CSV table of C-alpha atoms in Angstrom, one decimal:
chain,number,residue,atom,x,y,z
N,1,MET,CA,51.8,7.3,182.1
N,2,ASP,CA,49.1,7.0,179.5
N,3,PRO,CA,49.6,8.9,176.2
N,4,ALA,CA,45.9,8.7,175.3
N,5,LEU,CA,45.0,10.7,178.4
N,6,ILE,CA,47.6,13.3,177.6
N,7,GLY,CA,46.5,13.4,174.0
N,8,MET,CA,42.8,13.9,174.9
N,9,ILE,CA,43.6,16.8,177.2
N,10,ALA,CA,46.2,18.4,175.0
N,11,ALA,CA,44.3,18.1,171.7
N,12,PRO,CA,41.9,21.0,172.3
N,13,LEU,CA,44.8,23.2,173.6
N,14,PHE,CA,47.0,22.6,170.6
N,15,SER,CA,44.0,23.1,168.3
N,16,ALA,CA,43.4,26.5,170.0
N,17,LEU,CA,47.0,27.5,169.5
N,18,LEU,CA,47.1,26.3,165.8
N,19,SER,CA,43.8,28.1,165.2
N,20,LEU,CA,45.5,31.4,166.0
N,21,ALA,CA,47.8,30.8,163.0
N,22,THR,CA,45.2,29.7,160.4
N,23,LYS,CA,44.9,32.0,157.4
N,24,SER,CA,41.9,30.5,155.6
N,25,ARG,CA,38.5,28.9,156.2
N,26,ARG,CA,39.7,25.7,154.5
N,27,SER,CA,42.6,25.4,156.9
N,28,MET,CA,40.3,26.0,159.9
N,29,GLU,CA,37.9,23.4,158.7
N,30,ARG,CA,40.6,20.8,158.4
N,31,LEU,CA,42.1,21.6,161.7
N,32,GLN,CA,38.8,21.4,163.7
N,33,LEU,CA,37.6,18.2,161.9
N,34,GLY,CA,41.0,16.6,162.6
N,35,HIS,CA,40.7,17.8,166.2
N,36,ALA,CA,37.4,16.0,166.6
N,37,VAL,CA,38.9,12.8,165.2
N,38,VAL,CA,41.8,13.0,167.6
N,39,LEU,CA,39.4,13.6,170.5
N,40,TRP,CA,37.4,10.5,169.6
N,41,ALA,CA,40.4,8.3,169.2
N,42,ALA,CA,42.0,9.4,172.5
N,43,MET,CA,38.7,9.0,174.3
N,44,ALA,CA,38.2,5.5,173.0
N,45,ALA,CA,41.7,4.5,174.2
N,46,VAL,CA,41.1,6.0,177.7
N,47,VAL,CA,37.6,4.5,178.1
N,48,ALA,CA,38.9,1.1,176.9
N,49,GLY,CA,41.7,1.3,179.4
N,50,VAL,CA,39.4,2.1,182.3
N,51,ALA,CA,36.8,-0.4,181.2
N,52,ALA,CA,39.5,-3.1,181.3
N,53,GLY,CA,39.7,-2.5,185.1
N,54,ASP,CA,42.5,-0.1,185.7
N,55,ASP,CA,42.5,3.6,186.3
N,56,VAL,CA,44.4,5.6,183.7
N,57,SER,CA,46.9,8.1,185.1
N,58,PHE,CA,49.8,10.5,184.5
N,59,GLY,CA,51.8,10.9,187.6
N,60,SER,CA,49.9,12.0,190.7
N,61,LEU,CA,48.3,14.9,188.8
N,62,LEU,CA,46.0,13.3,186.3
N,63,ARG,CA,43.9,10.3,186.8
N,64,ALA,CA,40.8,8.9,185.1
N,65,ASP,CA,38.8,6.5,187.1
N,66,ALA,CA,35.4,5.1,185.9
N,67,LEU,CA,33.6,8.4,186.7
N,68,SER,CA,36.2,10.5,184.9
N,69,ALA,CA,36.2,8.1,181.9
N,70,PHE,CA,32.4,8.4,181.9
N,71,MET,CA,32.7,12.2,181.7
N,72,ASP,CA,35.5,11.9,179.1
N,73,LEU,CA,33.1,9.8,177.0
N,74,MET,CA,30.4,12.5,177.0
N,75,LEU,CA,32.9,15.4,176.6
N,76,ALA,CA,34.7,13.8,173.6
N,77,PHE,CA,31.7,12.5,171.8
N,78,VAL,CA,29.5,15.6,172.1
N,79,GLY,CA,32.5,17.9,171.9
N,80,GLY,CA,33.6,16.2,168.6
N,81,THR,CA,30.1,16.3,167.0
N,82,ALA,CA,29.8,20.0,168.2
N,83,LEU,CA,33.1,20.7,166.3
N,84,PHE,CA,31.6,19.2,163.1
N,85,TYR,CA,28.4,21.1,163.7
N,86,ALA,CA,30.3,24.4,164.4
N,87,VAL,CA,32.4,24.1,161.3
N,88,GLY,CA,29.2,23.9,159.2
N,89,TYR,CA,27.2,26.5,161.3
N,90,MET,CA,29.9,29.1,161.5
N,91,GLY,CA,31.0,28.5,157.9
N,92,GLU,CA,27.5,29.3,156.9
N,93,LYS,CA,27.5,32.6,158.8
N,94,LEU,CA,30.9,33.3,157.2
N,95,SER,CA,29.5,32.6,153.7
N,96,ARG,CA,26.6,34.9,154.4
N,97,GLY,CA,28.8,37.7,155.6
N,98,GLU,CA,27.4,37.7,159.1
N,99,VAL,CA,30.9,37.3,160.6
N,100,GLU,CA,34.3,38.2,159.3
N,101,PHE,CA,37.2,35.8,159.2
N,102,LEU,CA,38.9,37.2,162.3
N,103,ARG,CA,35.8,36.6,164.4
N,104,TYR,CA,35.3,33.2,162.8
N,105,ARG,CA,38.8,32.2,163.9
N,106,ARG,CA,38.3,33.7,167.3
N,107,PHE,CA,35.2,31.6,167.8
N,108,PHE,CA,37.2,28.4,167.4
N,109,VAL,CA,40.0,29.6,169.6
N,110,TYR,CA,37.5,30.2,172.4
N,111,PHE,CA,35.6,27.0,171.7
N,112,ASP,CA,38.8,24.9,171.8
N,113,LEU,CA,39.9,26.5,175.1
N,114,PHE,CA,36.4,25.8,176.5
N,115,LEU,CA,36.8,22.1,175.7
N,116,PHE,CA,40.3,22.0,177.0
N,117,ALA,CA,39.3,23.4,180.4
N,118,MET,CA,36.4,20.9,180.7
N,119,VAL,CA,38.4,17.9,179.7
N,120,LEU,CA,41.2,18.9,182.1
N,121,ALA,CA,38.8,19.5,185.0
N,122,VAL,CA,37.3,16.0,185.0
N,123,ASN,CA,40.7,14.3,184.8
N,124,LEU,CA,42.5,16.2,187.5
N,125,ASP,CA,43.0,14.1,190.7
N,126,ASN,CA,43.1,17.3,192.8
N,127,ILE,CA,40.1,19.2,194.1
N,128,ALA,CA,41.9,22.6,194.1
N,129,LEU,CA,43.3,22.3,190.6
N,130,MET,CA,39.9,21.1,189.4
N,131,TRP,CA,38.5,24.4,190.8
N,132,ILE,CA,41.0,26.3,188.7
N,133,ALA,CA,40.1,24.4,185.5
N,134,ILE,CA,36.4,24.9,186.1
N,135,GLU,CA,37.2,28.6,186.5
N,136,GLY,CA,38.9,28.5,183.2
N,137,SER,CA,35.9,27.0,181.6
N,138,THR,CA,33.8,29.8,183.0
N,139,LEU,CA,36.0,32.4,181.4
N,140,SER,CA,36.0,30.8,178.0
N,141,ALA,CA,32.2,30.2,178.1
N,142,ALA,CA,31.6,33.9,178.9
N,143,LEU,CA,33.5,34.9,175.8
N,144,LEU,CA,31.4,32.6,173.7
N,145,ILE,CA,28.0,33.5,175.2
N,146,ASN,CA,28.4,37.2,174.2
N,147,PHE,CA,30.1,36.3,170.9
N,148,GLU,CA,27.2,37.7,168.8
N,149,ARG,CA,27.7,41.2,170.4
N,150,THR,CA,24.0,42.0,170.4
N,151,LYS,CA,22.6,43.9,173.4
N,152,THR,CA,20.8,40.8,174.7
N,153,ALA,CA,24.0,38.7,174.2
N,154,LEU,CA,26.1,41.1,176.2
N,155,GLU,CA,23.5,41.2,179.0
N,156,ALA,CA,23.4,37.4,179.0
N,157,GLY,CA,27.2,37.3,179.1
N,158,TRP,CA,27.5,39.7,182.0
N,159,LYS,CA,24.7,37.9,183.9
N,160,TYR,CA,26.6,34.6,183.4
N,161,ILE,CA,29.9,36.1,184.5
N,162,ILE,CA,28.5,37.8,187.7
N,163,LEU,CA,26.5,34.8,188.9
N,164,SER,CA,29.3,32.3,187.9
N,165,PHE,CA,32.0,34.3,189.8
N,166,VAL,CA,29.8,34.4,192.9
N,167,GLY,CA,29.2,30.7,192.6
N,168,ILE,CA,32.9,29.9,191.9
N,169,ALA,CA,33.9,31.9,195.0
N,170,LEU,CA,31.6,29.9,197.2
N,171,ALA,CA,32.9,26.7,195.6
N,172,LEU,CA,36.4,27.9,196.6
N,173,PHE,CA,35.3,28.3,200.2
N,174,GLY,CA,33.9,24.8,200.1
N,175,THR,CA,37.2,23.5,198.7
N,176,VAL,CA,39.1,25.2,201.6
N,177,LEU,CA,36.8,23.5,204.1
N,178,VAL,CA,37.5,20.1,202.5
N,179,TYR,CA,41.2,20.7,202.8
N,180,TYR,CA,40.7,21.8,206.5
N,181,ALA,CA,39.1,18.4,207.1
N,182,SER,CA,41.6,16.4,205.2
N,183,GLU,CA,44.8,17.9,206.5
N,184,HIS,CA,44.0,16.7,210.0
N,185,VAL,CA,44.0,13.2,208.7
N,186,LEU,CA,46.5,13.2,205.8
N,187,GLY,CA,48.7,16.0,207.0
N,188,VAL,CA,49.8,19.3,205.3
N,189,ARG,CA,50.8,17.9,201.9
N,190,MET,CA,49.5,17.7,198.4
N,191,GLU,CA,47.8,14.3,199.0
N,192,ALA,CA,45.3,16.1,201.2
N,193,LEU,CA,43.8,17.6,198.1
N,194,GLN,CA,43.7,14.4,195.9
N,195,TRP,CA,40.3,12.9,195.2
N,196,SER,CA,41.8,9.4,195.4
N,197,ALA,CA,43.2,10.0,198.9
N,198,LEU,CA,40.1,11.8,200.1
N,199,HIS,CA,38.0,8.9,199.0
N,200,ARG,CA,40.2,6.5,200.8
N,201,VAL,CA,40.0,8.3,204.2
N,202,ALA,CA,36.5,9.8,203.8
N,203,SER,CA,35.0,8.0,206.8
N,204,ASP,CA,37.7,9.6,209.1
N,205,LEU,CA,37.2,13.2,207.9
N,206,ASN,CA,35.6,15.9,210.1
N,207,PRO,CA,31.8,15.6,209.4
N,208,THR,CA,30.9,19.2,210.4
N,209,ALA,CA,33.5,20.6,208.0
N,210,LEU,CA,32.3,18.4,205.3
N,211,GLU,CA,28.6,19.3,205.8
N,212,LEU,CA,29.5,23.0,205.5
N,213,ALA,CA,31.8,22.3,202.5
N,214,PHE,CA,29.0,20.4,200.7
N,215,ILE,CA,26.5,23.3,201.2
N,216,PHE,CA,29.0,25.8,199.7
N,217,ILE,CA,30.0,23.5,196.9
N,218,VAL,CA,26.4,22.7,196.0
N,219,ILE,CA,25.6,26.4,195.8
N,220,GLY,CA,28.9,27.2,194.0
N,221,TYR,CA,29.1,24.5,191.4
N,222,GLY,CA,25.3,24.2,191.4
N,223,THR,CA,25.3,27.7,189.8
N,224,LYS,CA,27.3,26.3,187.0
N,225,ALA,CA,25.1,23.2,186.7
N,226,GLY,CA,21.9,25.4,186.5
N,227,ILE,CA,20.4,24.1,189.7
N,228,ALA,CA,17.4,26.2,190.8
N,229,PRO,CA,17.4,28.8,192.4
N,230,MET,CA,20.9,29.5,191.1
N,231,HIS,CA,19.8,29.1,187.5
N,232,ALA,CA,19.0,32.7,186.5
N,233,TRP,CA,21.9,32.9,184.0
N,234,LEU,CA,21.0,29.7,182.1
N,235,PRO,CA,18.0,30.6,179.9
N,236,ASP,CA,19.5,33.9,178.7
N,237,ALA,CA,22.9,32.3,178.0
N,238,HIS,CA,21.6,29.3,176.1
N,239,ALA,CA,19.3,31.6,174.1
N,240,GLU,CA,21.9,34.1,173.1
N,241,ALA,CA,25.1,32.0,172.6
N,242,PRO,CA,25.9,30.7,169.1
N,243,THR,CA,23.9,27.5,168.8
N,244,PRO,CA,26.9,25.1,168.8
N,245,ILE,CA,27.8,26.6,172.2
N,246,SER,CA,24.2,26.3,173.4
N,247,ALA,CA,24.4,22.6,172.7
N,248,VAL,CA,27.7,22.3,174.6
N,249,LEU,CA,26.5,24.4,177.5
N,250,SER,CA,23.5,22.2,177.9
N,251,GLY,CA,25.0,18.8,177.1
N,252,LEU,CA,28.4,19.2,178.7
N,253,MET,CA,28.9,22.2,181.0
N,254,LEU,CA,25.9,21.5,183.2
N,255,ASN,CA,27.2,17.9,183.6
N,256,LEU,CA,30.6,19.4,184.6
N,257,GLY,CA,28.9,21.3,187.4
N,258,LEU,CA,27.1,18.1,188.5
N,259,TYR,CA,30.3,16.2,188.3
N,260,ALA,CA,32.0,18.5,190.9
N,261,VAL,CA,29.0,18.1,193.2
N,262,LEU,CA,28.9,14.3,192.8
N,263,ARG,CA,32.6,14.0,193.4
N,264,LEU,CA,32.2,15.7,196.8
N,265,LYS,CA,29.1,13.6,197.6
N,266,THR,CA,31.2,10.4,197.4
N,267,ILE,CA,33.4,11.9,200.1
N,268,VAL,CA,30.6,13.4,202.3
N,269,ASP,CA,28.4,10.3,202.4
N,270,PRO,CA,30.9,8.0,204.3
N,271,ALA,CA,31.6,10.8,206.8
N,272,VAL,CA,28.1,12.1,207.6
N,273,GLY,CA,25.7,9.5,206.1
N,274,SER,CA,23.8,9.7,202.8
N,275,GLU,CA,20.7,11.3,204.3
N,276,PHE,CA,22.4,14.8,204.7
N,277,ALA,CA,23.5,15.2,201.0
N,278,GLY,CA,20.6,13.2,199.7
N,279,SER,CA,17.9,15.4,201.3
N,280,ILE,CA,19.5,18.6,199.9
N,281,MET,CA,19.8,17.1,196.4
N,282,VAL,CA,16.2,15.8,196.4
N,283,GLY,CA,14.9,19.3,197.6
N,284,LEU,CA,16.9,21.2,195.0
N,285,GLY,CA,16.1,18.6,192.3
N,286,LEU,CA,12.3,18.9,192.8
N,287,LEU,CA,12.6,22.8,193.0
N,288,SER,CA,14.5,22.8,189.7
N,289,MET,CA,11.9,20.5,188.0
N,290,THR,CA,9.0,22.7,189.3
N,291,ILE,CA,10.5,26.0,188.1
N,292,ALA,CA,11.5,24.5,184.7
N,293,ALA,CA,8.2,22.7,184.0
N,294,THR,CA,6.3,25.9,184.8
N,295,PHE,CA,8.4,28.1,182.6
N,296,MET,CA,8.5,25.6,179.7
N,297,LEU,CA,4.7,26.0,179.3
N,298,ILE,CA,4.9,29.8,178.6
N,299,GLN,CA,8.1,30.1,176.5
N,300,ARG,CA,7.9,31.8,173.1
N,301,ASP,CA,11.6,31.4,172.2
N,302,TYR,CA,12.5,27.8,171.2
N,303,LYS,CA,16.1,28.1,172.5
N,304,ARG,CA,14.9,29.4,175.9
N,305,PHE,CA,12.4,26.5,175.9
N,306,PHE,CA,15.1,23.9,175.5
N,307,ALA,CA,17.2,25.8,178.1
N,308,TYR,CA,14.4,25.4,180.7
N,309,SER,CA,14.1,21.8,179.7
N,310,SER,CA,17.8,21.4,180.7
N,311,ILE,CA,17.0,22.8,184.2
N,312,GLU,CA,14.3,20.2,184.5
N,313,HIS,CA,16.7,17.4,183.5
N,314,VAL,CA,19.4,18.6,186.0
N,315,GLY,CA,16.7,18.4,188.6
N,316,ILE,CA,15.9,14.8,187.6
N,317,VAL,CA,19.5,13.8,188.0
N,318,LEU,CA,19.7,15.4,191.4
N,319,VAL,CA,16.6,13.5,192.5
N,320,GLY,CA,18.2,10.3,191.3
N,321,PHE,CA,21.4,10.8,193.3
N,322,GLY,CA,19.4,12.2,196.2
N,323,VAL,CA,17.3,9.1,196.7
N,324,GLY,CA,20.4,7.0,196.1
N,325,GLY,CA,20.5,3.2,196.1
N,326,ALA,CA,21.4,1.2,193.0
N,327,ALA,CA,18.4,2.4,191.0
N,328,GLY,CA,18.8,6.1,191.9
N,329,VAL,CA,22.6,6.1,191.1
N,330,PHE,CA,22.3,4.1,187.9
N,331,GLY,CA,19.3,6.2,186.9
N,332,GLY,CA,21.2,9.5,187.6
N,333,LEU,CA,24.3,8.4,185.7
N,334,PHE,CA,22.3,7.0,182.7
N,335,HIS,CA,20.2,10.2,182.7
N,336,MET,CA,23.3,12.4,182.4
N,337,ILE,CA,24.6,10.8,179.3
N,338,ASN,CA,21.2,10.4,177.6
N,339,HIS,CA,20.3,14.0,178.3
N,340,ALA,CA,23.7,15.1,176.9
N,341,LEU,CA,22.8,13.3,173.6
N,342,ALA,CA,19.2,14.3,173.4
N,343,LYS,CA,19.6,18.0,174.3
N,344,SER,CA,22.5,18.6,172.0
N,345,THR,CA,20.4,17.0,169.2
N,346,ALA,CA,17.6,19.4,170.0
N,347,PHE,CA,19.9,22.4,169.9
N,348,TYR,CA,21.6,21.2,166.7
N,349,ALA,CA,18.1,21.1,165.1
N,350,ALA,CA,17.2,24.5,166.6
N,351,GLY,CA,20.4,26.0,165.1
N,352,ARG,CA,19.4,24.8,161.6
N,353,VAL,CA,15.9,26.4,162.2
N,354,LEU,CA,17.6,29.7,163.3
N,355,LEU,CA,19.8,29.7,160.2
N,356,ARG,CA,16.8,29.1,157.9
N,357,TYR,CA,14.3,31.6,159.4
N,358,GLY,CA,16.5,34.1,161.3
N,359,HIS,CA,14.4,34.2,164.4
N,360,LYS,CA,13.7,32.1,167.5
N,361,ASN,CA,9.9,32.6,167.8
N,362,ILE,CA,8.1,29.3,168.3
N,363,GLU,CA,4.8,30.6,166.9
N,364,GLY,CA,6.6,31.6,163.6
N,365,VAL,CA,7.9,28.1,163.0
N,366,THR,CA,5.6,25.4,161.6
N,367,GLY,CA,5.8,22.5,159.2
N,368,LEU,CA,9.4,21.5,159.8
N,369,LEU,CA,8.8,17.9,158.9
N,370,ARG,CA,7.6,19.0,155.5
N,371,GLN,CA,10.1,21.7,154.8
N,372,MET,CA,13.2,20.3,156.6
N,373,PRO,CA,12.6,16.6,157.1
N,374,LEU,CA,15.9,15.7,158.8
N,375,VAL,CA,15.8,18.8,161.1
N,376,GLY,CA,12.1,18.4,161.9
N,377,GLY,CA,12.5,14.6,162.4
N,378,ALA,CA,15.5,15.2,164.7
N,379,MET,CA,13.7,17.8,166.7
N,380,LEU,CA,10.7,15.5,167.1
N,381,LEU,CA,12.8,12.5,168.2
N,382,ALA,CA,14.8,14.6,170.6
N,383,ALA,CA,11.6,16.0,172.1
N,384,LEU,CA,10.2,12.5,172.5
N,385,ALA,CA,13.4,11.4,174.1
N,386,LEU,CA,13.4,14.4,176.5
N,387,ALA,CA,9.8,13.7,177.3
N,388,GLY,CA,10.9,10.3,178.6
N,389,MET,CA,9.3,8.2,175.9
N,390,PRO,CA,10.5,4.6,175.0
N,391,PRO,CA,12.7,3.4,173.4
N,392,PHE,CA,15.0,6.2,174.4
N,393,GLY,CA,17.3,5.9,177.4
N,394,LEU,CA,15.7,8.7,179.3
N,395,PHE,CA,12.6,6.5,179.7
N,396,ILE,CA,14.8,3.9,181.5
N,397,SER,CA,16.6,6.4,183.7
N,398,GLU,CA,13.3,8.2,184.7
N,399,PHE,CA,11.6,4.9,185.4
N,400,LEU,CA,14.5,3.8,187.6
N,401,ILE,CA,14.7,7.1,189.5
N,402,ALA,CA,10.9,7.0,190.1
N,403,ALA,CA,11.2,3.4,191.3
N,404,GLY,CA,14.1,4.2,193.6
N,405,ALA,CA,12.2,7.2,195.0
N,406,TYR,CA,9.1,5.1,195.7
N,407,ASP,CA,11.2,2.6,197.7
N,408,GLU,CA,12.8,5.3,199.8
N,409,ARG,CA,10.3,8.2,199.9
N,410,PRO,CA,7.0,7.6,198.2
N,411,TRP,CA,5.9,11.2,198.3
N,412,VAL,CA,9.0,12.2,196.3
N,413,ALA,CA,8.0,9.6,193.6
N,414,TYR,CA,4.5,11.1,193.4
N,415,LEU,CA,5.7,14.7,193.1
N,416,PHE,CA,8.5,13.6,190.6
N,417,LEU,CA,6.0,11.8,188.4
N,418,GLY,CA,3.6,14.8,188.5
N,419,LEU,CA,6.3,17.2,187.4
N,420,LEU,CA,7.4,14.9,184.6
N,421,ALA,CA,3.8,14.9,183.4
N,422,VAL,CA,3.8,18.8,183.2
N,423,ALA,CA,7.1,18.8,181.4
N,424,PHE,CA,5.8,16.1,179.0
N,425,ALA,CA,2.8,18.3,178.2
N,426,ALA,CA,5.0,21.3,177.6
N,427,LEU,CA,7.3,19.4,175.2
N,428,VAL,CA,4.4,17.9,173.2
N,429,TYR,CA,2.6,21.3,173.0
N,430,GLN,CA,5.6,23.4,172.0
N,431,VAL,CA,7.5,21.0,169.7
N,432,PHE,CA,4.6,19.4,167.9
N,433,ARG,CA,3.3,22.7,166.7
N,434,MET,CA,6.8,23.5,165.3
N,435,VAL,CA,7.2,20.2,163.4
N,436,LEU,CA,3.6,19.6,162.2
N,437,GLY,CA,1.4,21.6,159.9
N,438,GLU,CA,2.2,23.7,156.8
N,439,PRO,CA,5.3,25.9,156.7
N,440,LYS,CA,4.6,29.6,157.2
N,441,GLU,CA,7.9,30.9,155.7
N,442,THR,CA,10.2,29.8,152.9
N,443,GLY,CA,13.3,31.0,154.8
N,444,ARG,CA,16.9,30.7,153.5
N,445,PRO,CA,18.3,27.2,153.0
N,446,MET,CA,21.9,26.5,154.0
N,447,THR,CA,24.7,26.0,151.4
N,448,PRO,CA,25.4,22.3,150.7
N,449,GLY,CA,28.8,22.3,152.5
N,450,GLY,CA,27.5,23.6,155.8
N,451,GLY,CA,24.3,21.6,155.5
N,452,ARG,CA,26.3,18.3,155.2
N,453,LEU,CA,28.4,18.9,158.2
N,454,THR,CA,25.5,19.9,160.5
N,455,ALA,CA,23.4,17.0,159.1
N,456,ALA,CA,26.3,14.6,159.9
N,457,ALA,CA,26.4,15.8,163.5
N,458,LEU,CA,22.6,15.4,163.8
N,459,ALA,CA,22.7,11.9,162.3
N,460,ALA,CA,25.5,10.8,164.6
N,461,HIS,CA,23.5,11.9,167.6
N,462,LEU,CA,20.3,10.2,166.4
N,463,VAL,CA,22.1,6.9,165.9
N,464,ALA,CA,23.8,7.2,169.4
N,465,MET,CA,20.6,8.2,171.1
N,466,GLY,CA,18.6,5.3,169.6
N,467,TYR,CA,21.3,2.7,170.1
N,468,ILE,CA,22.0,3.5,173.8
N,469,GLY,CA,18.3,3.4,174.5
N,470,MET,CA,17.9,-0.1,173.2
N,471,HIS,CA,21.2,-1.7,174.0
N,472,MET,CA,23.7,-1.1,176.8
N,473,PRO,CA,27.2,-1.1,175.1
N,474,GLY,CA,29.8,-3.3,176.8
N,475,PHE,CA,32.2,-0.5,177.4
N,476,LEU,CA,29.4,1.6,179.2
N,477,ARG,CA,28.4,-1.5,181.2
N,478,ALA,CA,32.1,-1.9,182.3
N,479,LEU,CA,32.1,1.8,183.5
N,480,PHE,CA,28.8,1.7,185.3
N,481,ILE,CA,29.8,-1.2,187.7
N,482,PRO,CA,32.9,0.6,189.2
N,483,MET,CA,31.0,3.9,189.2
N,484,SER,CA,28.3,2.3,191.4
N,485,HIS,CA,31.1,1.4,193.8
N,486,ILE,CA,32.4,5.0,193.8
N,487,PHE,CA,28.9,6.0,194.9
N,488,HIS,CA,28.8,3.2,197.5
N,489,ALA,CA,25.9,1.5,195.6
N,490,VAL,CA,26.1,-2.0,194.1
N,491,ALA,CA,24.3,-1.9,190.8
N,492,GLU,CA,22.9,-4.7,188.7
N,493,ILE,CA,23.2,-3.4,185.2
N,494,PRO,CA,20.1,-4.2,183.1
């Protein structure tokens, strides 16, 4: 039994329950900032435990291996900074009279439940219970996407709900097929649904059932991950959700969908060979990159622009795991964490711009570096990172994925590099004209309190983004080695 694992999962749930009883803005701020600190402390203990060489568990229900701890690291770090950012962002809207206190309180209840469902999902050692937890994250995310109650926000929320429920139903069918395959080997008992047991007997499972299961789960959880062509909900949802939620959707929820697909891939590969799942992932990854890069060139809304950029980066991760090998797997994993940091930084900056100018029109925003140096600088650095420029980690991951693709399938590497070039051009064109030049509008500056908290979140991400690009932390290195074994690839960590 590990108290840190229980604490990390329970903290968001308790925070949601306590939020219901808060009576003042000051109480809510203390609660949510304390919640973030508890998340970080518990995550550090869990990651340290797994990095030391042992899985962290609670009975047979909860278990954090290296892959779960890696997800915990992303969820807790970005979730914690998002709480800091949200306290400043929503506090500013409360001060301006754009939301009343009851809705301000409701926002944090939904947000905490959203975090709770995601943290629970990645630590459950049971494929069926993971499905239920992911379903819970879908419901709480839907409440947050239409939180603004505008016509476009309601449309985005309903589109998200309809497509997500279709996807989650297909994922359930895939889960049933996995159980069908496993109960013939493990018997009719709970162990037949445990990830650890499935991984142990993967090579003995029915390959036809697993092939069908993988197709259903890729479509089902791929909808949640924003994989094309199941991505239609994503640009609308990211554009209409309150900006702290846009950051969490892009930085965390897309990775949660990928996590579910990748978990099944570790079971499918030993049973049917890596070519089956790899080909599907490469095809969907290149399709996602193609659609995203094309639409990034013509966007006029900066939140929708960053949303399409997220689809592109989901595609890059899929190509990495699809080509496989040590370079592809390491590149895919490293890309997930670096994209989470860079994209949430971009959305944090975009939220400050939205609060200042009150619109999301790219052509109406210029001169951010002159008028808002921290925000403009953060958006510029995030864009350079997302474009795959050194010294940021996304340069390393994209280089490794391209090298892995060239070794396995050279035509994939050529197409991959071509699509990266298009996305690079779109990022430079769209973001540079926002950050350079003279400001067109004065806008409305934030109050000092909200400005400090959102600036702290931005600064934390800039430091993390720069550090991880230039130096691989020891705890991350200790997670990557066992993760490469989970994916049946022996990686040499640079």
